[in-house]
mmCIF file of C-alpha atoms and ligand atoms in Angstrom:
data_model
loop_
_atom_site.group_PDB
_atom_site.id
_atom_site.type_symbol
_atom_site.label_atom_id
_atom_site.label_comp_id
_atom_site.label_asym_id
_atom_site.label_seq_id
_atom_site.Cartn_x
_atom_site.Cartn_y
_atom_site.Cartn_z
ATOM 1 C CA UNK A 1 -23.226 -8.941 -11.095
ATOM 2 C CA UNK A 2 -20.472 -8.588 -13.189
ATOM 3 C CA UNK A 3 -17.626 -6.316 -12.752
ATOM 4 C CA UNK A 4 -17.450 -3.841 -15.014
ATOM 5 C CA UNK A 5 -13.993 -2.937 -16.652
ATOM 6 C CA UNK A 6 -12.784 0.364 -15.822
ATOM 7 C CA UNK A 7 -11.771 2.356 -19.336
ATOM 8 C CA UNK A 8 -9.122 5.227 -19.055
ATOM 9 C CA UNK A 9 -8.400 7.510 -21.568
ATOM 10 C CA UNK A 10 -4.563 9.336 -21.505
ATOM 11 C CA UNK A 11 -3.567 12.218 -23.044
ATOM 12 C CA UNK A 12 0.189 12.429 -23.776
ATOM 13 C CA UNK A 13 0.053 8.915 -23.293
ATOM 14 C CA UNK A 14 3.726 8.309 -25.772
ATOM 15 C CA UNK A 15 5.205 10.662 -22.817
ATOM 16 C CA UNK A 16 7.307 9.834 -19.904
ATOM 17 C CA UNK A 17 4.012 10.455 -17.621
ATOM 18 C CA UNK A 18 2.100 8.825 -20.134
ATOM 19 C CA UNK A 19 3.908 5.222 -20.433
ATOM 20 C CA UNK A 20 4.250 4.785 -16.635
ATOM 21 C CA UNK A 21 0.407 5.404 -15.967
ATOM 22 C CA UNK A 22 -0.686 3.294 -19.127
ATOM 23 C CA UNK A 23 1.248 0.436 -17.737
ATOM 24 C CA UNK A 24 -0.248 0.999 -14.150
ATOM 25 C CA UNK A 25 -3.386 0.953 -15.017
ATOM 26 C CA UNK A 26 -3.237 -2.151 -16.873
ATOM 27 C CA UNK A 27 -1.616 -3.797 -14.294
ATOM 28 C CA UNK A 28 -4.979 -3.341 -12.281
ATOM 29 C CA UNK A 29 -7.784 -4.733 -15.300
ATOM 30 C CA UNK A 30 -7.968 -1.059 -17.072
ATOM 31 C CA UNK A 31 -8.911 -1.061 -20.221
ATOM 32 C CA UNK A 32 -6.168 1.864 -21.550
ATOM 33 C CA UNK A 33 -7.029 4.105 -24.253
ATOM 34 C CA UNK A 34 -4.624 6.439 -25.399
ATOM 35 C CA UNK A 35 -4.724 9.699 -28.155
ATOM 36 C CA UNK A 36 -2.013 10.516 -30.512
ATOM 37 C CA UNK A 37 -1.688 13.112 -32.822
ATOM 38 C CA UNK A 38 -1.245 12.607 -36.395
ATOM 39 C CA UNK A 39 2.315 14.313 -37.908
ATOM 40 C CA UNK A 40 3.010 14.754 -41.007
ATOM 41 C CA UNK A 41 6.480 13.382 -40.698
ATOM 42 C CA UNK A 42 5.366 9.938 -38.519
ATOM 43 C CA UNK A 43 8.964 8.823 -37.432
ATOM 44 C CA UNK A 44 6.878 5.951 -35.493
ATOM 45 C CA UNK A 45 9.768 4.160 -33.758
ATOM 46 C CA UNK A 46 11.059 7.012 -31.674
ATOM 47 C CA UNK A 47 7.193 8.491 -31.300
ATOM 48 C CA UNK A 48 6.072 5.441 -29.605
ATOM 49 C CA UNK A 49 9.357 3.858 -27.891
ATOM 50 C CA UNK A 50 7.762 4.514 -24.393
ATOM 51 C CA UNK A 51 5.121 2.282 -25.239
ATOM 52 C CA UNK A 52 6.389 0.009 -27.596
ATOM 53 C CA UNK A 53 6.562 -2.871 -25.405
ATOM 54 C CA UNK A 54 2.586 -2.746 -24.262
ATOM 55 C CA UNK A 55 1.472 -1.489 -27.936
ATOM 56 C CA UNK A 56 -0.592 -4.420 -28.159
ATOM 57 C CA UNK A 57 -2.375 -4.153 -24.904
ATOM 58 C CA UNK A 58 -4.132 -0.246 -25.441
ATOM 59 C CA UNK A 59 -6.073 1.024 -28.109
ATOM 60 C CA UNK A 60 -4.887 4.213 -29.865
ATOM 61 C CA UNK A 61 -7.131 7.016 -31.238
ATOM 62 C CA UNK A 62 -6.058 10.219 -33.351
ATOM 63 C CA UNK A 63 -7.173 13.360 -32.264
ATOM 64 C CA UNK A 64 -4.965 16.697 -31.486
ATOM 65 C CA UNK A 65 -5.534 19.060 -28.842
ATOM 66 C CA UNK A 66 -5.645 22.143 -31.076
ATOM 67 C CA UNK A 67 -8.475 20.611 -32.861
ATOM 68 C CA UNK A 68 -12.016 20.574 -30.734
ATOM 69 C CA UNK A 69 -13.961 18.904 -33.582
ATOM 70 C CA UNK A 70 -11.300 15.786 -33.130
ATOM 71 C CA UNK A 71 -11.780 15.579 -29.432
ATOM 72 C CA UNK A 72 -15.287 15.868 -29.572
ATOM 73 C CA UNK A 73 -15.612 13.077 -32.195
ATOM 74 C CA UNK A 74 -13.231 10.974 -29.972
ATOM 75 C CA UNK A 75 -15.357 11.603 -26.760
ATOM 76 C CA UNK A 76 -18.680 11.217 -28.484
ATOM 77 C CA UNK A 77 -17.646 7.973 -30.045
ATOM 78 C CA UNK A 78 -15.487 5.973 -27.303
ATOM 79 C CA UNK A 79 -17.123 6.124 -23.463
ATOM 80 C CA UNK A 80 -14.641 6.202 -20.548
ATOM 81 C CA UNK A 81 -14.693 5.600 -17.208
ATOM 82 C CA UNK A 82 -11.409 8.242 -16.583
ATOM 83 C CA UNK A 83 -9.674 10.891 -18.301
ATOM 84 C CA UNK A 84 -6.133 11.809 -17.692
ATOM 85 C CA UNK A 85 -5.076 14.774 -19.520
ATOM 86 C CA UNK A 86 -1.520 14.690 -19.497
ATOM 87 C CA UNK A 87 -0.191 16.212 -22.809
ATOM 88 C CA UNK A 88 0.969 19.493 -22.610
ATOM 89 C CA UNK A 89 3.612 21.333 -24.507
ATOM 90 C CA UNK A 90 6.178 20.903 -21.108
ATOM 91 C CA UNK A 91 9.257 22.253 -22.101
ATOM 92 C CA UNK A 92 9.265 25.863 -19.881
ATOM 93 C CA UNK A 93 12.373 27.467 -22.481
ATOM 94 C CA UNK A 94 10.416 25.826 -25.549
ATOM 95 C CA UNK A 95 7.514 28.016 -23.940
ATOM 96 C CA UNK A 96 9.697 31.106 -23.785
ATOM 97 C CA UNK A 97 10.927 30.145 -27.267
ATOM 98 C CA UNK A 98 6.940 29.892 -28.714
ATOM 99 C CA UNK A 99 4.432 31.701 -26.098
ATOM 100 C CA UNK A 100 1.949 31.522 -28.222
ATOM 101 C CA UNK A 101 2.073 27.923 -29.089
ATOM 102 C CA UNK A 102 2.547 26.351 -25.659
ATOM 103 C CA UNK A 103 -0.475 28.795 -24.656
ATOM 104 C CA UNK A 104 -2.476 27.070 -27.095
ATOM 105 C CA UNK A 105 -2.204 24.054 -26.795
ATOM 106 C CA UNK A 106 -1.871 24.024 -23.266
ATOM 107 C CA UNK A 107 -4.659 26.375 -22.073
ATOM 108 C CA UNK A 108 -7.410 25.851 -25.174
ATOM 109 C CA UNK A 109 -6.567 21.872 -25.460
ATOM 110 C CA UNK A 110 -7.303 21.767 -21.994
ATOM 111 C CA UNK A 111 -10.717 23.705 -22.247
ATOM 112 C CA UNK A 112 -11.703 21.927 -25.129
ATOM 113 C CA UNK A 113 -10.869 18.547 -23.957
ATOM 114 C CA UNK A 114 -12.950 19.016 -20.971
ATOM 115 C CA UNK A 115 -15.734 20.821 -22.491
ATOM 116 C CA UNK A 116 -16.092 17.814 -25.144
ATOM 117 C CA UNK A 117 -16.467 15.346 -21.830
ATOM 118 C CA UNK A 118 -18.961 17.957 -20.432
ATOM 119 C CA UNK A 119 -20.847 17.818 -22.767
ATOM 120 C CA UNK A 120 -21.126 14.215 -24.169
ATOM 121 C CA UNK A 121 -20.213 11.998 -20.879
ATOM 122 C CA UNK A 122 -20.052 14.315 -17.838
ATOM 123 C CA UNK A 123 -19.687 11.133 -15.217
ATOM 124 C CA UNK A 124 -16.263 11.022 -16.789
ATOM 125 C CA UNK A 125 -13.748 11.398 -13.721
ATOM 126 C CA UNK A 126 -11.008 13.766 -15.006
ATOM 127 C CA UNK A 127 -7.164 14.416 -13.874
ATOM 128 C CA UNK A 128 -5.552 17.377 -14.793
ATOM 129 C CA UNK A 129 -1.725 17.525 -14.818
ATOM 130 C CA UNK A 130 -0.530 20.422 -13.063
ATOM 131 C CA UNK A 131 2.558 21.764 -11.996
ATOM 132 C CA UNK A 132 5.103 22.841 -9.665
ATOM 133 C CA UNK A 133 5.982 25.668 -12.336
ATOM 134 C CA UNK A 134 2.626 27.306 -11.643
ATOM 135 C CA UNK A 135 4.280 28.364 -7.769
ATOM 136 C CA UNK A 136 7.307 29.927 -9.508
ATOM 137 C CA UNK A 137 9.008 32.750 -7.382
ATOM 138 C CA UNK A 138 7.870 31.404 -4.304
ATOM 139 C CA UNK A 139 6.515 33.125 -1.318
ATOM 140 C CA UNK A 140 6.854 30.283 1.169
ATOM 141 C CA UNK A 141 8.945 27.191 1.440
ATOM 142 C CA UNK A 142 7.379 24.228 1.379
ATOM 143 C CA UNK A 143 4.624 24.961 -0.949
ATOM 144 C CA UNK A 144 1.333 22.996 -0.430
ATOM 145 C CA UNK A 145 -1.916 23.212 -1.666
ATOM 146 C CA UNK A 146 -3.052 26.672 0.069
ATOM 147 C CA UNK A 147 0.333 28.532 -1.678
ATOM 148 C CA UNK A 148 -0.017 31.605 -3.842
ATOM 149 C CA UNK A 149 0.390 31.188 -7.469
ATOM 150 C CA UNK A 150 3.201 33.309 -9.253
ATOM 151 C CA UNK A 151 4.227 31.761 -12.340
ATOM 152 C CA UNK A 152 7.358 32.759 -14.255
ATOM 153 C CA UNK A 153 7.147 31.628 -17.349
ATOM 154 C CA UNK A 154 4.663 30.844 -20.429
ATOM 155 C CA UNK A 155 4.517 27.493 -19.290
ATOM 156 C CA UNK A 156 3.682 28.050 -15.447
ATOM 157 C CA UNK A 157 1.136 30.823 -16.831
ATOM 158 C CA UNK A 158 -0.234 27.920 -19.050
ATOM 159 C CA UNK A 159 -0.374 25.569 -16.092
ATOM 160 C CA UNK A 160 -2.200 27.781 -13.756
ATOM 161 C CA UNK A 161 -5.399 28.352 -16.447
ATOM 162 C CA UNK A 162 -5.425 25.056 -16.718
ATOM 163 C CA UNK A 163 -5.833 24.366 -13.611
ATOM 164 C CA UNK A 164 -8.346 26.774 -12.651
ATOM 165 C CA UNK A 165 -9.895 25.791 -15.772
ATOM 166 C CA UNK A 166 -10.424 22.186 -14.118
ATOM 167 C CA UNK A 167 -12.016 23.432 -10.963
ATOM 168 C CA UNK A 168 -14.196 25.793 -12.499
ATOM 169 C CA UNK A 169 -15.798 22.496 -14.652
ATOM 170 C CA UNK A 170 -15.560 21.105 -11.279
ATOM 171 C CA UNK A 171 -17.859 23.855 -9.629
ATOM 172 C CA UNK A 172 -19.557 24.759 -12.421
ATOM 173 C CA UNK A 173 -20.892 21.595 -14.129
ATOM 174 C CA UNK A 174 -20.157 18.974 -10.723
ATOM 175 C CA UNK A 175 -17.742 17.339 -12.888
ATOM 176 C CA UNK A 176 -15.329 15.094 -10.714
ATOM 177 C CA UNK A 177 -12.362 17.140 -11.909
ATOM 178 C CA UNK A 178 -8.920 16.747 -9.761
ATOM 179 C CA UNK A 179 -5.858 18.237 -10.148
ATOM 180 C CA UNK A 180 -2.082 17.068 -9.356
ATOM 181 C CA UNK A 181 0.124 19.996 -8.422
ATOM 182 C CA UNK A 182 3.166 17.673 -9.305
ATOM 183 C CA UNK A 183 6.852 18.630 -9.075
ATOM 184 C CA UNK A 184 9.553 17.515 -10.960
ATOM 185 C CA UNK A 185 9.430 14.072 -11.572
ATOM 186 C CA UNK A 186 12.279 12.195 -13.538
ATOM 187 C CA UNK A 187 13.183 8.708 -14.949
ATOM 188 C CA UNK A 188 15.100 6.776 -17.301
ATOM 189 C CA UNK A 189 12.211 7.964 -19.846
ATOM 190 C CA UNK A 190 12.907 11.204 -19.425
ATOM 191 C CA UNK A 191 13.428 13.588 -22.371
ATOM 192 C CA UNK A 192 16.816 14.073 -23.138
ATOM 193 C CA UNK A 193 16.346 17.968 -23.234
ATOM 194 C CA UNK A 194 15.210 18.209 -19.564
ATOM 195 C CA UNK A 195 18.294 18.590 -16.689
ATOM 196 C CA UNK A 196 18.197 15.088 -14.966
ATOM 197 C CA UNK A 197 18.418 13.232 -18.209
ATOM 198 C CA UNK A 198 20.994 15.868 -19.404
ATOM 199 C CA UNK A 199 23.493 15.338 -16.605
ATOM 200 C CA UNK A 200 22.713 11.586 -16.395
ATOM 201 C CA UNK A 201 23.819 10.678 -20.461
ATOM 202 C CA UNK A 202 26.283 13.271 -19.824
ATOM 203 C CA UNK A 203 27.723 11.505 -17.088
ATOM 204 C CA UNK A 204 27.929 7.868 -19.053
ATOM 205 C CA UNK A 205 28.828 9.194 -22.309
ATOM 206 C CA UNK A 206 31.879 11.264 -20.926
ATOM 207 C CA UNK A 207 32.835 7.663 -18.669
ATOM 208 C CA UNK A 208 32.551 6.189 -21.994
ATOM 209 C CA UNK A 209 34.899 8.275 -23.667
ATOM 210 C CA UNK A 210 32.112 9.877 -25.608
ATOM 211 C CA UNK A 211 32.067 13.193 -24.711
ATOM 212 C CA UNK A 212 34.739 15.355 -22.652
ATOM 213 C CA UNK A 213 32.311 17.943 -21.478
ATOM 214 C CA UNK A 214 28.816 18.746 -19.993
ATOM 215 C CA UNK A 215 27.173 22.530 -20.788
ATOM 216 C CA UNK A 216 24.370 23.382 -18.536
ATOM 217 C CA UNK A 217 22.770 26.793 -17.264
ATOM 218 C CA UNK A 218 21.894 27.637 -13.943
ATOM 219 C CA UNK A 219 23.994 24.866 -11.539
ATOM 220 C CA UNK A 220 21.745 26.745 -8.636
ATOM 221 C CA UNK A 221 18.871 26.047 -9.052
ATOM 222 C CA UNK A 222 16.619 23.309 -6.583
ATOM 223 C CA UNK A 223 14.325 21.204 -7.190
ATOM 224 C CA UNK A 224 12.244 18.400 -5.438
ATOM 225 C CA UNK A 225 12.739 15.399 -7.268
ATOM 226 C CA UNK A 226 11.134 12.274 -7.154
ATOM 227 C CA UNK A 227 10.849 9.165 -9.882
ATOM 228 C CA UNK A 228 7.783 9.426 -12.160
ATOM 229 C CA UNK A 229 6.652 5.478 -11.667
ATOM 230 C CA UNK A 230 5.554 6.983 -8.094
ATOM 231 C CA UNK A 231 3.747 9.976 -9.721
ATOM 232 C CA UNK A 232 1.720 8.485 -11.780
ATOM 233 C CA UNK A 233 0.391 6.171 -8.961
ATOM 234 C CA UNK A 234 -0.959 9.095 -7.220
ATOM 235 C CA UNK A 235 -3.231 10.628 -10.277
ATOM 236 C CA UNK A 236 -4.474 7.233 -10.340
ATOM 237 C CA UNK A 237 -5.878 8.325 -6.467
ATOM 238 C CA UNK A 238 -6.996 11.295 -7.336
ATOM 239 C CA UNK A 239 -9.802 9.264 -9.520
ATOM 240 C CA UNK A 240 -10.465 7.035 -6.369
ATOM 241 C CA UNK A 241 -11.439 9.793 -4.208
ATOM 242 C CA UNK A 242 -15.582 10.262 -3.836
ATOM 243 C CA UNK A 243 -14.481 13.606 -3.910
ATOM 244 C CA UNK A 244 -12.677 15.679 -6.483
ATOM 245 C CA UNK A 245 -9.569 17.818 -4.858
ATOM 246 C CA UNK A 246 -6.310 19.060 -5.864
ATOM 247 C CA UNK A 247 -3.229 17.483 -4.330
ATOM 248 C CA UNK A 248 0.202 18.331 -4.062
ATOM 249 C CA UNK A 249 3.048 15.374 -5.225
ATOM 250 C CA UNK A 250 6.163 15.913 -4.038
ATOM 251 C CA UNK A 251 9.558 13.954 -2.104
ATOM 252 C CA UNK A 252 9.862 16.394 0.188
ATOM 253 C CA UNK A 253 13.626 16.841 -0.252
ATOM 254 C CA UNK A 254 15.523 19.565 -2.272
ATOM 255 C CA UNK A 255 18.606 19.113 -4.355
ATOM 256 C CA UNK A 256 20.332 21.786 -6.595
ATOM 257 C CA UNK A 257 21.037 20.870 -9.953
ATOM 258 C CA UNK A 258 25.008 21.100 -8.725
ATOM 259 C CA UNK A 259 23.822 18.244 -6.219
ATOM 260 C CA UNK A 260 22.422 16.112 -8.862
ATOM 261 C CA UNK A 261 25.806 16.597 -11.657
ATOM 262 C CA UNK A 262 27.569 15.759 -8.506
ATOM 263 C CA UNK A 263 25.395 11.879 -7.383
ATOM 264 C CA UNK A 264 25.504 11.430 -11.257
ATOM 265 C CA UNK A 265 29.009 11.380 -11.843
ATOM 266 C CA UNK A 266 29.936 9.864 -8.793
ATOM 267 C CA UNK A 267 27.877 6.734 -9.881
ATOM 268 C CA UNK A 268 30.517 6.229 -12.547
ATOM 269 C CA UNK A 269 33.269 7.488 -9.994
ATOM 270 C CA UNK A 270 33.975 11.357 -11.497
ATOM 271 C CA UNK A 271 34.308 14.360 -9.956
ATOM 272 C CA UNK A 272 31.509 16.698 -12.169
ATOM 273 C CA UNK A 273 33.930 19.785 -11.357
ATOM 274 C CA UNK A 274 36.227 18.438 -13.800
ATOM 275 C CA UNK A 275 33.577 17.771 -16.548
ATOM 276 C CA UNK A 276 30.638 20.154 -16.152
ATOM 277 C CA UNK A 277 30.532 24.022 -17.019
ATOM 278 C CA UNK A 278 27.660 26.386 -17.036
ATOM 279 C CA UNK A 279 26.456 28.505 -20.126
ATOM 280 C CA UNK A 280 24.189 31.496 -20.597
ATOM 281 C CA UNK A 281 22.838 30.042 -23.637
ATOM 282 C CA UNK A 282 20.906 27.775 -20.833
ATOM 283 C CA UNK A 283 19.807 30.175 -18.881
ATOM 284 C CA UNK A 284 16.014 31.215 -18.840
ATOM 285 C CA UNK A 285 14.865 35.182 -19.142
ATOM 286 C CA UNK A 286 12.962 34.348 -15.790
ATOM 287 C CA UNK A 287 14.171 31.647 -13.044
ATOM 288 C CA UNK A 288 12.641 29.286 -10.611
ATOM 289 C CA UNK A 289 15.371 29.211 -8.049
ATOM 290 C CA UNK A 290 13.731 26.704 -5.633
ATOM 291 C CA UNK A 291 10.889 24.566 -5.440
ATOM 292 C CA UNK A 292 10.226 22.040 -2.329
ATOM 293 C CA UNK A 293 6.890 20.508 -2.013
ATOM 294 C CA UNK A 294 4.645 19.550 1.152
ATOM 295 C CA UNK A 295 2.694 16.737 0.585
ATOM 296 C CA UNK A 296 1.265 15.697 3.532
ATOM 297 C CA UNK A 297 -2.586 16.043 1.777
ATOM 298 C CA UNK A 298 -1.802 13.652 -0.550
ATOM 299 C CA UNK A 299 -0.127 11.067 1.710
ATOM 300 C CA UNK A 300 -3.109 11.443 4.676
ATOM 301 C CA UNK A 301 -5.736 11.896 2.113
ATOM 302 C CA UNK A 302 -4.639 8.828 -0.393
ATOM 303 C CA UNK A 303 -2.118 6.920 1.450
ATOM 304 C CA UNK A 304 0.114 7.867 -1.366
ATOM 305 C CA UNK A 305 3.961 7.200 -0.515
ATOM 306 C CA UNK A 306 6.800 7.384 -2.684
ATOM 307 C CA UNK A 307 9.405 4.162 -2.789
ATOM 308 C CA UNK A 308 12.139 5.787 -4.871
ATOM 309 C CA UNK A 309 14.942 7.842 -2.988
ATOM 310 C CA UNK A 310 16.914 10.703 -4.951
ATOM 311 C CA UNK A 311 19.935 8.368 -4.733
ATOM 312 C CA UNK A 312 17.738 5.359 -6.507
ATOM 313 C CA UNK A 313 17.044 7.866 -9.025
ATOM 314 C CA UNK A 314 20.059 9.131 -9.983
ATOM 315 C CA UNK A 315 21.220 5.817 -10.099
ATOM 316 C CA UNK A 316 18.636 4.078 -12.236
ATOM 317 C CA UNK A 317 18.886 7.446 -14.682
ATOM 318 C CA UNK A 318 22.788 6.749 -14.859
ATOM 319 C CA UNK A 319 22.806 2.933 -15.339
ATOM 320 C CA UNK A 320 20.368 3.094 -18.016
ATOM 321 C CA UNK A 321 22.372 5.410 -20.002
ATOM 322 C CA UNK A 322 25.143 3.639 -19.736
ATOM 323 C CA UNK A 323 23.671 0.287 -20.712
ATOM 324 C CA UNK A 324 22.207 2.897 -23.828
ATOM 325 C CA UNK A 325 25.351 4.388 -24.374
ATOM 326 C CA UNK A 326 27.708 1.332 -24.130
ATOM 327 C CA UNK A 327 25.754 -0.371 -26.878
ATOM 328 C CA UNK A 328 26.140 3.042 -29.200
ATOM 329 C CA UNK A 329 29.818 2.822 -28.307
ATOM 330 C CA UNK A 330 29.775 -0.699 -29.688
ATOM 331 C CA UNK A 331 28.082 -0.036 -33.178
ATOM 332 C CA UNK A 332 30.566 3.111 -33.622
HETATM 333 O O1 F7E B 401 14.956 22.273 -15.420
HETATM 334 C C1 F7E B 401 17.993 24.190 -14.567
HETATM 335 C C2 F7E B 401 16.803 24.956 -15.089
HETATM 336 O O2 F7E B 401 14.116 21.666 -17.684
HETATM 337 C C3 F7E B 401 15.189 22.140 -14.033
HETATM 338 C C4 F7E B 401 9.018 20.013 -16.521
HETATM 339 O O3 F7E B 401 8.639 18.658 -16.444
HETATM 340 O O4 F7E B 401 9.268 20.116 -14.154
HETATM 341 C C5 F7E B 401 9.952 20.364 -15.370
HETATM 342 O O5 F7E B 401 10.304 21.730 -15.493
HETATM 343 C C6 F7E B 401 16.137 23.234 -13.546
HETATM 344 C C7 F7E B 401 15.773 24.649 -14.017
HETATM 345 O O6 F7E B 401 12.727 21.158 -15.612
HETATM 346 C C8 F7E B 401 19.994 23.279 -17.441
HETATM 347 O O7 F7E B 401 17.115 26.350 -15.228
HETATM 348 C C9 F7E B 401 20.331 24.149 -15.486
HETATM 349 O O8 F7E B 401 15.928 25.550 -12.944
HETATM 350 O O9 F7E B 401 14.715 19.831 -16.064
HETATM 351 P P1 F7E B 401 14.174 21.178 -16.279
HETATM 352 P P2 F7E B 401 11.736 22.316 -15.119
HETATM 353 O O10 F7E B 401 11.903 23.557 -15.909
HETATM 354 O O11 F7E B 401 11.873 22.430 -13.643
HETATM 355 C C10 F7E B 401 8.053 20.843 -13.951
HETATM 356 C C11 F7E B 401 7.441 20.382 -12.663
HETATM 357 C C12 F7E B 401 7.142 20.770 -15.111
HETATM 358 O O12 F7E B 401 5.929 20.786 -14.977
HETATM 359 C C13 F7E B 401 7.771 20.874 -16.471
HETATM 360 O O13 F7E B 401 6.890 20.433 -17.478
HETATM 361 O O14 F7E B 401 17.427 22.969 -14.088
HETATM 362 N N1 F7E B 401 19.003 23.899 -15.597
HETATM 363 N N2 F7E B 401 20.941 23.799 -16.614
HETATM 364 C C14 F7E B 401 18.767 23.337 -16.793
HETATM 365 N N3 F7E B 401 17.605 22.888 -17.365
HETATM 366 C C15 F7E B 401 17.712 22.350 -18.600
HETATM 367 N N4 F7E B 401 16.583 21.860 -19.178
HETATM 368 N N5 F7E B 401 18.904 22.278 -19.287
HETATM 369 C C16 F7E B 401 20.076 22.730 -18.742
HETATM 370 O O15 F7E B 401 21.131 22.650 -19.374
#
């Protein structure tokens, strides 16, 4: 008999998330399929630099999530073993900035992406990418799979309809529809407007006599970090499981945003108090003070375990930028 290949499709697949899971899966025989919107303004290079280097490896297909007739043509036309939906509109101040479009194309993409597989290839094994954002002011520290919902921003609001919108396809229809309840996960890919990767080109530009200064909002806040090359190995889990099921991904540890300027700067031997200040112009109309994940389901249930430490993070965020950085310094 021969083995058939397995064919995933990712959404979001030029993202952080995106790159690390495309690359996993080929690394076990997938066939990777990925969908990319078309822009009007292409600017291709820094689109696609995520994936550049495996380009010629997955197969690419245009459709947008605000469009149903494009993801049902994609669906109808292509057969796939998996679907991870990972584009999203993840930005939570972006989602204060433009409710309405972060509810679209968070909440309807979602629906209509899994409606299209509902109705043209059901069998299709789905992943939905929640979030940590949809706990928001919390009611109990660590937060596992059986914690209230109570979201504090568009985004979290976003998250949680998306996620019930993947068990409901799950109970309604007997689709094999999981969800990751994933906190925040980080990396060298990271976009430059999210806090890790903020702090961490901070950090090397100011050692390289780029910048004298570091703005940031809330210093306070926590947040369980972990590296998003171990994230992605647990959606890929999910999908392995006989049984759909929503799992919590997580380190386990907590670290304020203070603690991380802190680890950053001291990888290029700073003190952050003399560099880094906090604005109001960072500062959200609503707050997540603290998130800390439990995990436990999703290490017993998949024998998922993370191999990257917060230290190993910081430190592979920080020497990247500098190698970046360094070379910028150069062509200047
Ligand atoms: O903020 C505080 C900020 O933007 C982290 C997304 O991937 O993870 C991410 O959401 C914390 C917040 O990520 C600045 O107020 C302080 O408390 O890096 P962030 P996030 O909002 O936690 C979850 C799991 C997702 O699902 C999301 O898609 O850091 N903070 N000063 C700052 N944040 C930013 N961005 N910039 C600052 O200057």
């Amino acid at each position: 008999m021969p083995i058939e290949v397995k064919r995933a499709l990712i959404t979001g697949i030029t993202g952080q998330d995106g790159s690390y899971l495309a690359e996993h899966l080929l690394s076990v025989g997938y066939q990777v399929h990925g969908m990319a919107r078309r822009v009007a303004i292409p600017e291709t290079e820094d689109r696609f630099k995520r994936i550049s280097h495996i380009m010629d490896r997955i197969t690419l297909h245009s459709a947008s999530l605000e469009n149903y007739a494009s993801l049902y043509r994609l669906v109808a036309n292509q057969e796939f073993t998996e679907c991870y939906h990972l584009a999203a509109q993840s930005f939570v101040p972006d989602s204060f900035a433009d409710e309405f479009t972060s509810m679209e194309t968070n909440v309807l993409g979602t629906q209509y992406l899994i409606a299209a597989l509902r109705d043209v290839q059901p069998e299709c094994r789905v992943y939905f990418a929640g979030s940590s954002e949809m706990f928001g002011e919390v009611r109990q520290v660590p937060q596992d799979e059986q914690t209230n919902f109570h979201p504090r921003s568009p985004y979290g609001i976003s998250k949680v309809a998306g996620f019930h919108l993947a068990r409901n396809f799950r109970e309604a229809y007997d689709m094999h529809c999981s969800s990751g309840i994933l906190f925040n996960h980080e990396s060298p890919r990271r976009g430059s407007e999210f806090v890790t990767r903020k702090i961490a080109s901070g950090a090397a530009k100011i050692f390289l006599g780029l910048e004298t200064e570091l703005v940031l909002g809330n210093l306070e806040a926590r947040r369980d970090w972990g590296h998003a090359a171990d994230y992605v190995a647990a959606m890929s889990l999910m999908l392995q499981q006989d049984d759909p099921d929503d799992y919590v991904v997580a380190s386990g540890e907590d670290h304020s945003v203070r603690d991380f300027c802190e680890a950053a700067f001291s990888c290029v031997d700073l003190d952050y108090r003399d560099y880094v200040r906090s604005d109001p112009r960072f500062m959200r109309p609503a707050e997540v003070s603290r998130l800390l994940g439990d995990a436990t389901k999703a290490r017993e249930k998949l024998g998922w375990q993370p191999k990257y430490t917060f230290q190993d993070l910081v430190r592979e965020m920080v020497e990247h930028d500098l190698d970046m950085w360094s070379k910028y310094r150069y062509i200047r």
